PDB file of C-alpha atoms in Angstrom:
ATOM      1  CA  MET A1203     -71.798   8.112  27.153  1.00  0.00           C
ATOM      2  CA  ALA A1204     -73.053   5.227  29.501  1.00  0.00           C
ATOM      3  CA  PRO A1205     -76.467   5.821  30.758  1.00  0.00           C
ATOM      4  CA  THR A1206     -77.337   6.628  34.354  1.00  0.00           C
ATOM      5  CA  THR A1207     -77.519   4.250  36.200  1.00  0.00           C
ATOM      6  CA  LYS A1208     -81.280   4.167  37.719  1.00  0.00           C
ATOM      7  CA  GLY A1209     -82.104   3.294  41.578  1.00  0.00           C
ATOM      8  CA  ARG A1210     -83.529   3.836  44.980  1.00  0.00           C
ATOM      9  CA  ILE A1211     -82.092   4.995  47.776  1.00  0.00           C
ATOM     10  CA  VAL A1212     -83.604   2.597  50.576  1.00  0.00           C
ATOM     11  CA  THR A1213     -83.804   3.962  54.495  1.00  0.00           C
ATOM     12  CA  SER A1214     -84.968   1.917  56.425  1.00  0.00           C
ATOM     13  CA  THR A1215     -87.817   2.861  58.979  1.00  0.00           C
ATOM     14  CA  ASN A1216     -86.202   0.835  62.272  1.00  0.00           C
ATOM     15  CA  PRO A1217     -84.990   3.706  64.833  1.00  0.00           C
ATOM     16  CA  GLU A1218     -81.656   1.995  65.331  1.00  0.00           C
ATOM     17  CA  GLU A1219     -80.440   1.614  61.406  1.00  0.00           C
ATOM     18  CA  ARG A1220     -81.687   5.106  60.653  1.00  0.00           C
ATOM     19  CA  LEU A1221     -79.219   6.222  64.055  1.00  0.00           C
ATOM     20  CA  GLU A1222     -76.532   4.367  62.795  1.00  0.00           C
ATOM     21  CA  LEU A1223     -76.778   5.484  59.081  1.00  0.00           C
ATOM     22  CA  SER A1224     -76.927   9.222  60.225  1.00  0.00           C
ATOM     23  CA  ALA A1225     -73.191   7.859  61.936  1.00  0.00           C
ATOM     24  CA  LYS A1226     -72.100   6.859  59.197  1.00  0.00           C
ATOM     25  CA  VAL A1227     -73.116  10.323  57.221  1.00  0.00           C
ATOM     26  CA  TYR A1228     -71.642  12.001  60.444  1.00  0.00           C
ATOM     27  CA  ALA A1229     -68.356  10.107  59.869  1.00  0.00           C
ATOM     28  CA  LYS A1230     -67.839  10.864  55.740  1.00  0.00           C
ATOM     29  CA  HIS A1231     -69.142  14.228  56.560  1.00  0.00           C
ATOM     30  CA  LEU A1232     -66.318  14.794  59.416  1.00  0.00           C
ATOM     31  CA  ALA A1233     -63.217  12.579  57.083  1.00  0.00           C
ATOM     32  CA  ASP A1234     -64.111  15.520  54.356  1.00  0.00           C
ATOM     33  CA  GLY A1235     -63.862  18.712  56.224  1.00  0.00           C
ATOM     34  CA  ALA A1236     -63.689  21.498  54.154  1.00  0.00           C
ATOM     35  CA  THR A1237     -64.277  19.925  51.035  1.00  0.00           C
ATOM     36  CA  SER A1238     -67.578  17.629  51.904  1.00  0.00           C
ATOM     37  CA  PRO A1239     -70.371  18.811  50.008  1.00  0.00           C
ATOM     38  CA  LEU A1240     -72.841  19.170  53.608  1.00  0.00           C
ATOM     39  CA  ASN A1241     -70.898  22.179  54.549  1.00  0.00           C
ATOM     40  CA  ASN A1242     -73.586  24.326  52.384  1.00  0.00           C
ATOM     41  CA  LEU A1243     -77.199  22.307  53.514  1.00  0.00           C
ATOM     42  CA  GLU A1244     -79.801  25.035  53.156  1.00  0.00           C
ATOM     43  CA  GLU A1245     -82.942  25.628  54.796  1.00  0.00           C
ATOM     44  CA  GLY A1246     -81.519  25.093  58.404  1.00  0.00           C
ATOM     45  CA  PHE A1247     -79.747  21.924  58.596  1.00  0.00           C
ATOM     46  CA  ASN A1248     -76.499  21.996  60.041  1.00  0.00           C
ATOM     47  CA  TRP A1249     -74.394  18.804  60.726  1.00  0.00           C
ATOM     48  CA  ALA A1250     -72.067  20.689  63.068  1.00  0.00           C
ATOM     49  CA  THR A1251     -75.002  21.115  65.389  1.00  0.00           C
ATOM     50  CA  THR A1252     -76.952  17.866  64.922  1.00  0.00           C
ATOM     51  CA  GLY A1253     -74.209  15.438  64.447  1.00  0.00           C
ATOM     52  CA  PRO A1254     -73.125  15.737  67.969  1.00  0.00           C
ATOM     53  CA  THR A1255     -76.695  14.836  68.661  1.00  0.00           C
ATOM     54  CA  ILE A1256     -76.259  10.789  67.573  1.00  0.00           C
ATOM     55  CA  ALA A1257     -74.163   9.228  69.730  1.00  0.00           C
ATOM     56  CA  PRO A1258     -76.228  10.556  72.630  1.00  0.00           C
ATOM     57  CA  ALA A1259     -79.971   9.665  70.805  1.00  0.00           C
ATOM     58  CA  GLN A1260     -78.226   6.154  70.169  1.00  0.00           C
ATOM     59  CA  ALA A1261     -77.655   5.877  73.699  1.00  0.00           C
ATOM     60  CA  PHE A1262     -80.744   7.024  74.619  1.00  0.00           C
ATOM     61  CA  HIS A1263     -82.393   4.296  71.887  1.00  0.00           C
ATOM     62  CA  LYS A1264     -79.996   1.227  73.758  1.00  0.00           C
ATOM     63  CA  GLU A1265     -81.319   2.290  77.006  1.00  0.00           C
ATOM     64  CA  ALA A1266     -84.352   1.739  76.329  1.00  0.00           C
ATOM     65  CA  GLU A1267     -84.263  -1.203  74.139  1.00  0.00           C
ATOM     66  CA  ARG A1268     -83.020  -2.240  77.640  1.00  0.00           C
ATOM     67  CA  LEU A1269     -85.824  -0.950  79.888  1.00  0.00           C
ATOM     68  CA  LYS A1270     -88.311  -2.736  76.785  1.00  0.00           C
ATOM     69  CA  GLY A1271     -86.245  -6.232  77.799  1.00  0.00           C
ATOM     70  CA  GLU A1272     -87.294  -5.116  81.574  1.00  0.00           C
ATOM     71  CA  MET A1273     -90.273  -4.426  81.009  1.00  0.00           C
ATOM     72  CA  GLU A1274     -91.773  -7.571  78.775  1.00  0.00           C
ATOM     73  CA  LYS A1275     -90.003  -9.116  82.131  1.00  0.00           C
ATOM     74  CA  ALA A1276     -91.861  -7.163  84.435  1.00  0.00           C
ATOM     75  CA  TYR A1277     -95.442  -8.660  82.553  1.00  0.00           C
ATOM     76  CA  ARG A1278     -94.523 -11.947  82.733  1.00  0.00           C
ATOM     77  CA  GLN A1279     -93.824 -12.106  86.142  1.00  0.00           C
ATOM     78  CA  ARG A1280     -97.206  -9.950  87.091  1.00  0.00           C
ATOM     79  CA  ASP A1281     -98.854 -12.399  84.219  1.00  0.00           C
ATOM     80  CA  LEU A1282     -98.285 -14.871  86.627  1.00  0.00           C
ATOM     81  CA  LEU A1283     -99.770 -13.589  89.563  1.00  0.00           C
ATOM     82  CA  GLN A1284    -102.500 -11.983  87.818  1.00  0.00           C
ATOM     83  CA  ALA A1285    -104.557 -15.362  87.329  1.00  0.00           C
ATOM     84  CA  PRO A1286    -105.303 -16.336  90.608  1.00  0.00           C
ATOM     85  CA  VAL A1287    -106.123 -12.628  91.583  1.00  0.00           C
ATOM     86  CA  ASP A1288    -108.306 -12.196  88.485  1.00  0.00           C
ATOM     87  CA  ALA A1289    -109.925 -16.094  89.145  1.00  0.00           C
ATOM     88  CA  LEU A1290    -109.881 -15.156  93.221  1.00  0.00           C
ATOM     89  CA  THR A1291    -111.973 -11.759  91.881  1.00  0.00           C
ATOM     90  CA  ASN A1292    -114.203 -13.608  89.837  1.00  0.00           C
ATOM     91  CA  TYR A1293    -115.103 -15.938  92.343  1.00  0.00           C
ATOM     92  CA  SER A1294    -115.796 -14.083  95.066  1.00  0.00           C
ATOM     93  CA  LYS A1295    -117.779 -11.792  92.605  1.00  0.00           C
ATOM     94  CA  ASN A1296    -119.926 -14.491  91.649  1.00  0.00           C
ATOM     95  CA  LYS A1297    -120.251 -15.027  95.805  1.00  0.00           C
ATOM     96  CA  LEU A1298    -121.514 -11.974  96.108  1.00  0.00           C
ATOM     97  CA  LYS A1299    -124.078 -11.561  92.998  1.00  0.00           C
ATOM     98  CA  GLY A1300    -125.685 -15.456  95.196  1.00  0.00           C
ATOM     99  CA  GLN A1301    -125.878 -13.452  98.751  1.00  0.00           C
ATOM    100  CA  PHE A1302    -126.820 -10.117  96.863  1.00  0.00           C
ATOM    101  CA  GLN A1303    -129.439 -11.980  94.872  1.00  0.00           C
ATOM    102  CA  LYS A1304    -131.974  -8.702  95.297  1.00  0.00           C
ATOM    103  CA  ASN A1305    -129.871  -6.187  95.356  1.00  0.00           C
ATOM    104  CA  PRO A1306    -126.952  -6.813  93.698  1.00  0.00           C
ATOM    105  CA  LYS A1307    -125.619  -3.100  93.358  1.00  0.00           C
ATOM    106  CA  LYS A1308    -124.396  -3.761  97.090  1.00  0.00           C
ATOM    107  CA  LEU A1309    -121.312  -5.262  94.801  1.00  0.00           C
ATOM    108  CA  ALA A1310    -120.605  -2.130  94.461  1.00  0.00           C
ATOM    109  CA  ASP A1311    -119.253  -1.938  98.102  1.00  0.00           C
ATOM    110  CA  TRP A1312    -116.350  -3.813  96.296  1.00  0.00           C
ATOM    111  CA  GLY A1313    -115.765  -1.865  93.894  1.00  0.00           C
ATOM    112  CA  TYR A1314    -117.106  -3.733  91.000  1.00  0.00           C
ATOM    113  CA  ALA A1315    -118.977  -1.526  88.353  1.00  0.00           C
ATOM    114  CA  ILE A1316    -123.213  -2.163  88.841  1.00  0.00           C
ATOM    115  CA  ASP A1317    -124.504  -1.049  85.173  1.00  0.00           C
ATOM    116  CA  ASP A1318    -128.741  -1.122  85.849  1.00  0.00           C
ATOM    117  CA  THR A1319    -129.260   0.524  82.490  1.00  0.00           C
ATOM    118  CA  PRO A1320    -132.255  -1.543  80.413  1.00  0.00           C
ATOM    119  CA  LYS A1321    -130.306  -3.845  77.385  1.00  0.00           C
ATOM    120  CA  VAL A1322    -130.707  -2.402  73.847  1.00  0.00           C
ATOM    121  CA  LYS A1323    -132.841  -4.871  71.902  1.00  0.00           C
ATOM    122  CA  LYS A1324    -131.131  -5.513  68.833  1.00  0.00           C
TER     123      LYS A1324
END
């Protein structure tokens, strides 16, 4: 008798690849019909109820990936606009700090956070 081939079953951690694998398992289960060894699963697992949810899960994944691309595009557009805004805000802070040297707490009127607690010695 030939020895049993040992091998590890590799399951991806990538959600898209896991959904593709689930779809393949479900398709094979449906193709085997009544002879499928997955008909009598224990512990509340049931391909008849869970299998049909694979396609909607894949559709939601594709939509999420599309939105992720749009999100990255929006972040790039935001970053282009934010750099000059940040520079102007910082320049304004310095201008106001110079104008209110004796009372820097007045910068709070413009929305700047003022921390007047003493610095902790190292």
